[in-house]
PDB file of C-alpha atoms and ligand atoms in Angstrom:
ATOM      1  CA  MET X   1     -36.090 -66.180 161.321  1.00 51.00           C
ATOM      2  CA  THR X   2     -33.915 -69.248 161.436  1.00 71.00           C
ATOM      3  CA  SER X   3     -36.409 -71.913 160.481  1.00 90.00           C
ATOM      4  CA  ILE X   4     -39.146 -72.581 158.003  1.00 96.00           C
ATOM      5  CA  GLY X   5     -42.661 -73.078 159.326  1.00 97.00           C
ATOM      6  CA  SER X   6     -46.027 -73.051 157.617  1.00 98.00           C
ATOM      7  CA  PRO X   7     -46.088 -69.230 157.225  1.00 97.00           C
ATOM      8  CA  GLU X   8     -42.768 -69.369 155.368  1.00 97.00           C
ATOM      9  CA  LEU X   9     -43.977 -72.247 153.172  1.00 98.00           C
ATOM     10  CA  SER X  10     -47.092 -70.253 152.369  1.00 98.00           C
ATOM     11  CA  LYS X  11     -44.844 -67.375 151.267  1.00 98.00           C
ATOM     12  CA  MET X  12     -42.894 -69.869 149.174  1.00 98.00           C
ATOM     13  CA  PHE X  13     -46.082 -70.756 147.286  1.00 98.00           C
ATOM     14  CA  ASP X  14     -46.795 -67.035 146.790  1.00 98.00           C
ATOM     15  CA  ALA X  15     -43.309 -66.653 145.337  1.00 98.00           C
ATOM     16  CA  ILE X  16     -43.587 -69.654 143.010  1.00 98.00           C
ATOM     17  CA  ALA X  17     -47.015 -68.568 141.746  1.00 98.00           C
ATOM     18  CA  ALA X  18     -45.734 -65.048 141.034  1.00 98.00           C
ATOM     19  CA  ALA X  19     -42.645 -66.323 139.222  1.00 98.00           C
ATOM     20  CA  ILE X  20     -44.663 -68.769 137.119  1.00 98.00           C
ATOM     21  CA  ALA X  21     -47.232 -66.097 136.228  1.00 98.00           C
ATOM     22  CA  ALA X  22     -44.419 -63.836 135.028  1.00 98.00           C
ATOM     23  CA  ASP X  23     -43.001 -66.708 132.959  1.00 98.00           C
ATOM     24  CA  LYS X  24     -46.295 -68.057 131.613  1.00 98.00           C
ATOM     25  CA  ASP X  25     -46.009 -66.773 128.033  1.00 98.00           C
ATOM     26  CA  ARG X  26     -42.458 -68.050 127.558  1.00 98.00           C
ATOM     27  CA  LEU X  27     -43.459 -71.474 128.889  1.00 98.00           C
ATOM     28  CA  CYS X  28     -46.433 -71.643 126.510  1.00 98.00           C
ATOM     29  CA  GLN X  29     -44.162 -70.640 123.627  1.00 98.00           C
ATOM     30  CA  LEU X  30     -41.632 -73.352 124.482  1.00 98.00           C
ATOM     31  CA  ASP X  31     -44.449 -75.914 124.729  1.00 97.00           C
ATOM     32  CA  GLY X  32     -45.851 -74.621 121.434  1.00 96.00           C
ATOM     33  CA  VAL X  33     -42.669 -75.740 119.682  1.00 96.00           C
ATOM     34  CA  ILE X  34     -42.534 -79.362 120.915  1.00 96.00           C
ATOM     35  CA  GLY X  35     -45.883 -79.853 122.675  1.00 95.00           C
ATOM     36  CA  ASP X  36     -49.361 -78.365 122.785  1.00 96.00           C
ATOM     37  CA  ALA X  37     -48.601 -74.817 123.980  1.00 97.00           C
ATOM     38  CA  ASP X  38     -50.359 -75.135 127.335  1.00 97.00           C
ATOM     39  CA  HIS X  39     -47.480 -75.578 129.771  1.00 98.00           C
ATOM     40  CA  GLY X  40     -47.502 -71.994 131.038  1.00 98.00           C
ATOM     41  CA  ILE X  41     -51.263 -72.153 131.485  1.00 98.00           C
ATOM     42  CA  ALA X  42     -51.087 -75.490 133.309  1.00 98.00           C
ATOM     43  CA  MET X  43     -48.350 -74.322 135.650  1.00 98.00           C
ATOM     44  CA  GLU X  44     -50.119 -71.040 136.379  1.00 98.00           C
ATOM     45  CA  LEU X  45     -53.408 -72.808 137.105  1.00 98.00           C
ATOM     46  CA  GLY X  46     -51.642 -75.295 139.345  1.00 98.00           C
ATOM     47  CA  PHE X  47     -49.577 -72.846 141.356  1.00 98.00           C
ATOM     48  CA  ASN X  48     -52.412 -70.328 141.687  1.00 98.00           C
ATOM     49  CA  ALA X  49     -54.603 -73.120 143.038  1.00 98.00           C
ATOM     50  CA  ALA X  50     -51.870 -74.298 145.410  1.00 98.00           C
ATOM     51  CA  ARG X  51     -51.205 -70.730 146.602  1.00 98.00           C
ATOM     52  CA  ASP X  52     -54.906 -70.055 147.187  1.00 98.00           C
ATOM     53  CA  ALA X  53     -55.533 -73.352 148.976  1.00 98.00           C
ATOM     54  CA  VAL X  54     -52.544 -72.787 151.253  1.00 98.00           C
ATOM     55  CA  ALA X  55     -53.574 -69.172 151.907  1.00 97.00           C
ATOM     56  CA  GLY X  56     -56.957 -70.475 153.072  1.00 97.00           C
ATOM     57  CA  LEU X  57     -55.407 -72.623 155.806  1.00 98.00           C
ATOM     58  CA  ASP X  58     -55.105 -71.673 159.458  1.00 98.00           C
ATOM     59  CA  LEU X  59     -51.315 -71.588 159.329  1.00 97.00           C
ATOM     60  CA  ALA X  60     -50.938 -71.606 163.120  1.00 96.00           C
ATOM     61  CA  ALA X  61     -52.784 -74.932 163.238  1.00 97.00           C
ATOM     62  CA  THR X  62     -51.337 -76.541 160.105  1.00 98.00           C
ATOM     63  CA  ASP X  63     -47.961 -78.254 160.048  1.00 98.00           C
ATOM     64  CA  PRO X  64     -45.703 -78.244 156.964  1.00 98.00           C
ATOM     65  CA  THR X  65     -46.760 -81.783 156.029  1.00 98.00           C
ATOM     66  CA  ALA X  66     -50.455 -80.888 155.978  1.00 98.00           C
ATOM     67  CA  LEU X  67     -49.699 -77.670 154.101  1.00 98.00           C
ATOM     68  CA  LEU X  68     -47.696 -79.456 151.409  1.00 98.00           C
ATOM     69  CA  ASN X  69     -50.394 -82.132 151.065  1.00 98.00           C
ATOM     70  CA  THR X  70     -52.994 -79.386 150.611  1.00 98.00           C
ATOM     71  CA  ALA X  71     -50.830 -77.837 147.891  1.00 98.00           C
ATOM     72  CA  ALA X  72     -50.458 -81.238 146.213  1.00 98.00           C
ATOM     73  CA  LYS X  73     -54.187 -81.936 146.175  1.00 98.00           C
ATOM     74  CA  SER X  74     -55.134 -78.519 144.848  1.00 98.00           C
ATOM     75  CA  PHE X  75     -52.435 -78.630 142.171  1.00 98.00           C
ATOM     76  CA  LEU X  76     -53.665 -82.027 140.993  1.00 98.00           C
ATOM     77  CA  ASN X  77     -57.297 -80.917 140.909  1.00 98.00           C
ATOM     78  CA  ALA X  78     -56.481 -77.746 138.956  1.00 98.00           C
ATOM     79  CA  VAL X  79     -54.266 -79.230 136.245  1.00 97.00           C
ATOM     80  CA  GLY X  80     -55.342 -81.674 133.558  1.00 93.00           C
ATOM     81  CA  ALA X  81     -51.942 -81.697 131.799  1.00 95.00           C
ATOM     82  CA  SER X  82     -49.174 -84.144 132.642  1.00 96.00           C
ATOM     83  CA  SER X  83     -47.457 -81.619 134.895  1.00 97.00           C
ATOM     84  CA  GLY X  84     -50.450 -81.986 137.309  1.00 97.00           C
ATOM     85  CA  PRO X  85     -49.636 -85.411 138.791  1.00 98.00           C
ATOM     86  CA  LEU X  86     -45.896 -84.732 138.542  1.00 98.00           C
ATOM     87  CA  TYR X  87     -45.953 -81.647 140.794  1.00 98.00           C
ATOM     88  CA  ALA X  88     -48.685 -83.116 143.000  1.00 98.00           C
ATOM     89  CA  THR X  89     -46.414 -86.095 143.667  1.00 98.00           C
ATOM     90  CA  ALA X  90     -43.486 -83.738 144.283  1.00 98.00           C
ATOM     91  CA  PHE X  91     -45.376 -81.922 147.039  1.00 98.00           C
ATOM     92  CA  MET X  92     -46.757 -85.144 148.542  1.00 98.00           C
ATOM     93  CA  ARG X  93     -43.235 -86.544 148.758  1.00 98.00           C
ATOM     94  CA  GLY X  94     -41.974 -83.256 150.171  1.00 98.00           C
ATOM     95  CA  ALA X  95     -44.747 -83.508 152.769  1.00 98.00           C
ATOM     96  CA  ALA X  96     -43.709 -87.036 153.744  1.00 98.00           C
ATOM     97  CA  ALA X  97     -40.049 -85.992 154.034  1.00 98.00           C
ATOM     98  CA  VAL X  98     -40.820 -83.445 156.770  1.00 98.00           C
ATOM     99  CA  LYS X  99     -43.485 -85.444 158.612  1.00 98.00           C
ATOM    100  CA  GLY X 100     -43.792 -84.670 162.316  1.00 96.00           C
ATOM    101  CA  LYS X 101     -41.903 -81.365 162.129  1.00 97.00           C
ATOM    102  CA  THR X 102     -43.490 -77.982 162.799  1.00 97.00           C
ATOM    103  CA  LYS X 103     -40.321 -76.062 161.878  1.00 97.00           C
ATOM    104  CA  LEU X 104     -37.862 -77.002 159.183  1.00 97.00           C
ATOM    105  CA  GLY X 105     -34.162 -76.336 159.473  1.00 95.00           C
ATOM    106  CA  ALA X 106     -31.744 -76.222 156.571  1.00 96.00           C
ATOM    107  CA  ASP X 107     -31.304 -80.015 156.458  1.00 97.00           C
ATOM    108  CA  ASP X 108     -35.075 -80.511 156.440  1.00 97.00           C
ATOM    109  CA  ALA X 109     -35.497 -78.026 153.609  1.00 97.00           C
ATOM    110  CA  ILE X 110     -32.877 -79.871 151.562  1.00 98.00           C
ATOM    111  CA  ALA X 111     -34.574 -83.211 152.355  1.00 98.00           C
ATOM    112  CA  MET X 112     -37.913 -81.763 151.211  1.00 98.00           C
ATOM    113  CA  PHE X 113     -36.308 -80.494 148.002  1.00 98.00           C
ATOM    114  CA  GLN X 114     -34.680 -83.842 147.241  1.00 98.00           C
ATOM    115  CA  ALA X 115     -37.909 -85.733 147.952  1.00 98.00           C
ATOM    116  CA  MET X 116     -39.754 -83.473 145.513  1.00 98.00           C
ATOM    117  CA  ALA X 117     -37.278 -84.284 142.745  1.00 98.00           C
ATOM    118  CA  GLN X 118     -37.456 -88.010 143.475  1.00 98.00           C
ATOM    119  CA  GLY X 119     -41.261 -87.847 143.444  1.00 98.00           C
ATOM    120  CA  ILE X 120     -41.274 -86.292 139.973  1.00 98.00           C
ATOM    121  CA  LYS X 121     -38.874 -88.930 138.742  1.00 98.00           C
ATOM    122  CA  ASP X 122     -40.869 -91.810 140.235  1.00 98.00           C
ATOM    123  CA  ARG X 123     -44.230 -90.522 139.018  1.00 98.00           C
ATOM    124  CA  GLY X 124     -43.040 -89.829 135.461  1.00 98.00           C
ATOM    125  CA  LYS X 125     -40.756 -92.874 135.290  1.00 98.00           C
ATOM    126  CA  ALA X 126     -38.324 -90.672 133.388  1.00 97.00           C
ATOM    127  CA  GLU X 127     -34.566 -91.065 133.449  1.00 97.00           C
ATOM    128  CA  LEU X 128     -31.941 -88.400 132.870  1.00 98.00           C
ATOM    129  CA  GLY X 129     -31.538 -87.568 129.190  1.00 98.00           C
ATOM    130  CA  GLU X 130     -35.176 -88.144 128.208  1.00 97.00           C
ATOM    131  CA  LYS X 131     -35.813 -84.397 127.808  1.00 98.00           C
ATOM    132  CA  THR X 132     -38.177 -83.781 130.692  1.00 98.00           C
ATOM    133  CA  MET X 133     -38.314 -81.704 133.872  1.00 98.00           C
ATOM    134  CA  VAL X 134     -36.294 -84.525 135.479  1.00 98.00           C
ATOM    135  CA  ASP X 135     -33.269 -83.190 133.568  1.00 98.00           C
ATOM    136  CA  ALA X 136     -33.507 -80.014 135.671  1.00 99.00           C
ATOM    137  CA  TRP X 137     -34.848 -81.431 138.945  1.00 98.00           C
ATOM    138  CA  GLN X 138     -32.496 -84.393 139.375  1.00 98.00           C
ATOM    139  CA  PRO X 139     -29.194 -82.522 138.942  1.00 98.00           C
ATOM    140  CA  ALA X 140     -30.570 -79.735 141.140  1.00 98.00           C
ATOM    141  CA  ALA X 141     -31.421 -82.190 143.927  1.00 98.00           C
ATOM    142  CA  GLU X 142     -28.074 -83.944 143.636  1.00 98.00           C
ATOM    143  CA  ALA X 143     -26.202 -80.639 143.709  1.00 98.00           C
ATOM    144  CA  ALA X 144     -28.181 -79.415 146.716  1.00 98.00           C
ATOM    145  CA  GLY X 145     -27.505 -82.639 148.624  1.00 98.00           C
ATOM    146  CA  ALA X 146     -23.809 -82.619 147.792  1.00 98.00           C
ATOM    147  CA  ALA X 147     -23.404 -78.954 148.729  1.00 98.00           C
ATOM    148  CA  ARG X 148     -25.201 -79.424 152.033  1.00 97.00           C
ATOM    149  CA  ALA X 149     -23.170 -82.567 152.820  1.00 97.00           C
ATOM    150  CA  ALA X 150     -20.028 -80.508 152.169  1.00 97.00           C
ATOM    151  CA  GLY X 151     -21.123 -78.044 154.831  1.00 96.00           C
ATOM    152  CA  LYS X 152     -22.647 -75.295 152.688  1.00 96.00           C
ATOM    153  CA  SER X 153     -25.437 -73.075 154.003  1.00 95.00           C
ATOM    154  CA  LEU X 154     -29.014 -73.540 152.802  1.00 96.00           C
ATOM    155  CA  ALA X 155     -28.671 -70.405 150.664  1.00 96.00           C
ATOM    156  CA  ASP X 156     -25.461 -71.621 149.057  1.00 96.00           C
ATOM    157  CA  SER X 157     -26.827 -75.155 148.576  1.00 97.00           C
ATOM    158  CA  LEU X 158     -29.940 -73.839 146.822  1.00 97.00           C
ATOM    159  CA  ALA X 159     -27.862 -71.455 144.709  1.00 97.00           C
ATOM    160  CA  VAL X 160     -25.810 -74.426 143.525  1.00 98.00           C
ATOM    161  CA  ALA X 161     -29.051 -76.345 142.890  1.00 98.00           C
ATOM    162  CA  LEU X 162     -30.429 -73.507 140.775  1.00 98.00           C
ATOM    163  CA  ALA X 163     -27.256 -73.356 138.694  1.00 98.00           C
ATOM    164  CA  ALA X 164     -27.451 -77.130 138.145  1.00 98.00           C
ATOM    165  CA  ALA X 165     -31.114 -76.844 137.117  1.00 98.00           C
ATOM    166  CA  GLU X 166     -30.218 -74.111 134.632  1.00 98.00           C
ATOM    167  CA  ARG X 167     -27.478 -76.247 133.091  1.00 98.00           C
ATOM    168  CA  GLY X 168     -29.818 -79.251 133.007  1.00 98.00           C
ATOM    169  CA  ALA X 169     -32.597 -77.309 131.287  1.00 98.00           C
ATOM    170  CA  GLU X 170     -30.166 -75.916 128.713  1.00 98.00           C
ATOM    171  CA  ALA X 171     -28.866 -79.434 128.046  1.00 98.00           C
ATOM    172  CA  THR X 172     -32.368 -80.612 127.073  1.00 98.00           C
ATOM    173  CA  LYS X 173     -31.819 -78.750 123.772  1.00 98.00           C
ATOM    174  CA  ASP X 174     -29.488 -81.553 122.728  1.00 97.00           C
ATOM    175  CA  MET X 175     -31.860 -84.336 123.786  1.00 97.00           C
ATOM    176  CA  ILE X 176     -34.509 -86.258 121.872  1.00 96.00           C
ATOM    177  CA  ALA X 177     -37.766 -86.408 123.823  1.00 96.00           C
ATOM    178  CA  ALA X 178     -38.475 -89.918 125.080  1.00 97.00           C
ATOM    179  CA  LYS X 179     -41.352 -89.207 127.487  1.00 96.00           C
ATOM    180  CA  GLY X 180     -44.601 -87.289 127.292  1.00 93.00           C
ATOM    181  CA  ARG X 181     -46.278 -85.542 124.398  1.00 94.00           C
ATOM    182  CA  SER X 182     -43.099 -84.297 122.675  1.00 95.00           C
ATOM    183  CA  SER X 183     -41.736 -87.857 122.359  1.00 95.00           C
ATOM    184  CA  ARG X 184     -44.014 -88.162 119.316  1.00 94.00           C
ATOM    185  CA  LEU X 185     -41.715 -85.694 117.527  1.00 95.00           C
ATOM    186  CA  GLY X 186     -38.664 -87.924 117.853  1.00 93.00           C
ATOM    187  CA  GLU X 187     -35.612 -86.186 116.386  1.00 93.00           C
ATOM    188  CA  ARG X 188     -37.643 -83.103 115.556  1.00 93.00           C
ATOM    189  CA  SER X 189     -37.586 -82.298 119.276  1.00 92.00           C
ATOM    190  CA  LEU X 190     -33.819 -81.675 118.997  1.00 96.00           C
ATOM    191  CA  GLY X 191     -32.640 -78.085 119.335  1.00 97.00           C
ATOM    192  CA  HIS X 192     -35.442 -76.954 121.651  1.00 96.00           C
ATOM    193  CA  VAL X 193     -35.515 -76.548 125.420  1.00 98.00           C
ATOM    194  CA  ASP X 194     -38.028 -78.793 127.191  1.00 98.00           C
ATOM    195  CA  PRO X 195     -40.785 -76.589 128.658  1.00 98.00           C
ATOM    196  CA  GLY X 196     -41.038 -78.632 131.856  1.00 98.00           C
ATOM    197  CA  ALA X 197     -37.300 -78.305 132.434  1.00 98.00           C
ATOM    198  CA  ALA X 198     -37.575 -74.558 131.797  1.00 98.00           C
ATOM    199  CA  SER X 199     -40.395 -74.162 134.318  1.00 98.00           C
ATOM    200  CA  ALA X 200     -38.477 -76.283 136.837  1.00 98.00           C
ATOM    201  CA  VAL X 201     -35.756 -73.609 136.791  1.00 98.00           C
ATOM    202  CA  THR X 202     -38.389 -70.964 137.516  1.00 98.00           C
ATOM    203  CA  VAL X 203     -39.901 -73.002 140.364  1.00 98.00           C
ATOM    204  CA  ILE X 204     -36.511 -73.811 141.883  1.00 98.00           C
ATOM    205  CA  GLY X 205     -35.377 -70.184 141.590  1.00 98.00           C
ATOM    206  CA  ALA X 206     -38.487 -68.951 143.411  1.00 98.00           C
ATOM    207  CA  MET X 207     -38.122 -71.637 146.078  1.00 98.00           C
ATOM    208  CA  ALA X 208     -34.466 -70.761 146.609  1.00 97.00           C
ATOM    209  CA  GLN X 209     -35.142 -67.057 146.951  1.00 96.00           C
ATOM    210  CA  SER X 210     -38.069 -67.552 149.273  1.00 96.00           C
ATOM    211  CA  LEU X 211     -36.434 -70.185 151.518  1.00 95.00           C
ATOM    212  CA  ASN X 212     -33.220 -68.140 151.664  1.00 90.00           C
ATOM    213  CA  SER X 213     -35.117 -65.254 153.138  1.00 87.00           C
ATOM    214  CA  ALA X 214     -36.583 -67.622 155.774  1.00 86.00           C
ATOM    215  CA  ILE X 215     -33.134 -68.968 156.707  1.00 82.00           C
ATOM    216  CA  PRO X 216     -30.726 -66.231 155.725  1.00 75.00           C
ATOM    217  CA  GLY X 217     -26.961 -66.345 155.787  1.00 69.00           C
ATOM    218  CA  LYS X 218     -24.707 -69.103 156.868  1.00 63.00           C
ATOM    219  CA  VAL X 219     -26.998 -71.667 158.531  1.00 70.00           C
TER     220      VAL X 219
HETATM  221  P1  LIG L 301     -48.900 -81.926 128.594  1.00 80.33           P
HETATM  222  O1  LIG L 301     -47.723 -82.533 127.899  1.00 80.33           O
HETATM  223  O2  LIG L 301     -49.882 -82.935 129.086  1.00 80.33           O
HETATM  224  O3  LIG L 301     -49.521 -80.817 127.795  1.00 80.33           O
HETATM  225  P2  LIG L 301     -47.540 -79.904 130.174  1.00 80.33           P
HETATM  226  O4  LIG L 301     -47.461 -79.134 128.909  1.00 80.33           O
HETATM  227  O5  LIG L 301     -48.073 -79.200 131.356  1.00 80.33           O
HETATM  228  O6  LIG L 301     -48.310 -81.267 129.946  1.00 80.33           O
HETATM  229  O7  LIG L 301     -46.099 -80.393 130.604  1.00 80.33           O
HETATM  230  C1  LIG L 301     -45.171 -80.873 129.655  1.00 80.33           C
HETATM  231  C2  LIG L 301     -43.901 -81.208 130.407  1.00 80.33           C
HETATM  232  O8  LIG L 301     -44.121 -82.271 131.302  1.00 80.33           O
HETATM  233  C3  LIG L 301     -42.769 -81.666 129.509  1.00 80.33           C
HETATM  234  O9  LIG L 301     -42.064 -80.572 128.977  1.00 80.33           O
HETATM  235  C4  LIG L 301     -41.932 -82.512 130.425  1.00 80.33           C
HETATM  236  O10 LIG L 301     -40.951 -81.733 131.091  1.00 80.33           O
HETATM  237  C5  LIG L 301     -42.909 -82.982 131.465  1.00 80.33           C
HETATM  238  N1  LIG L 301     -43.188 -84.409 131.333  1.00 80.33           N
HETATM  239  C6  LIG L 301     -44.035 -85.003 130.491  1.00 80.33           C
HETATM  240  N2  LIG L 301     -44.045 -86.342 130.678  1.00 80.33           N
HETATM  241  C7  LIG L 301     -43.151 -86.585 131.689  1.00 80.33           C
HETATM  242  C8  LIG L 301     -42.689 -87.764 132.369  1.00 80.33           C
HETATM  243  N3  LIG L 301     -43.148 -88.969 132.067  1.00 80.33           N
HETATM  244  N4  LIG L 301     -41.781 -87.594 133.350  1.00 80.33           N
HETATM  245  C9  LIG L 301     -41.321 -86.385 133.694  1.00 80.33           C
HETATM  246  N5  LIG L 301     -41.713 -85.235 133.085  1.00 80.33           N
HETATM  247  C10 LIG L 301     -42.613 -85.344 132.103  1.00 80.33           C
HETATM  248 MG1  LIG L 302     -48.440 -79.153 127.152  1.00 80.33          MG
END
């Protein structure tokens, strides 16, 4: 395989849902410290719904844009927490970024990834340093774009993105929450990783692994 079509994107949703399910308890614990302890539940509900909705599509007759819009809608419907509209917007923006394509190459996959990050940022109106998932997604998207522009393969670009997301999530420990539920804690949010940034690392890691197996090696 040298490109990413709807079957590969469906596998990507399988991979994300499995990774989030395995991480659910940790994400709830992190949210229990500075939020309301439901982040793992919300993410699992959302990605299970997205996975199931996508699995129900006729993949031969569904292009990546329609698939990603289906994922967005089902995620939004399944999740009442603030992560619902954030990830729904991410997938809608990813859908728009690959409009008209039936197969995605490495550049398209990077464009989709960057559009997802921008969608989260636009929907949440959060800037870097406000202790949200944006602190993982934005550096990841920037790193992926820079690596690809420098001629790196998709696999290498996503590996760099994952490392940037990990650093960004870790850095949220030193931030005071300025958006969302945990902003009510003010300085008491210091010293704790933001749950949404932590789950972003899990999502990005699963995406990287899954997309790398669709476009392996040096492309
Ligand atoms: P809720 O706070 O409604 O319970 P979740 O627990 O599912 O929702 O998600 C909490 C996460 O959502 C936070 O850790 C943070 O990363 C993210 N978040 C909250 N508000 C925003 C925002 N305005 N912009 C970006 N991310 C946000
Ligand atoms: Mg919560």
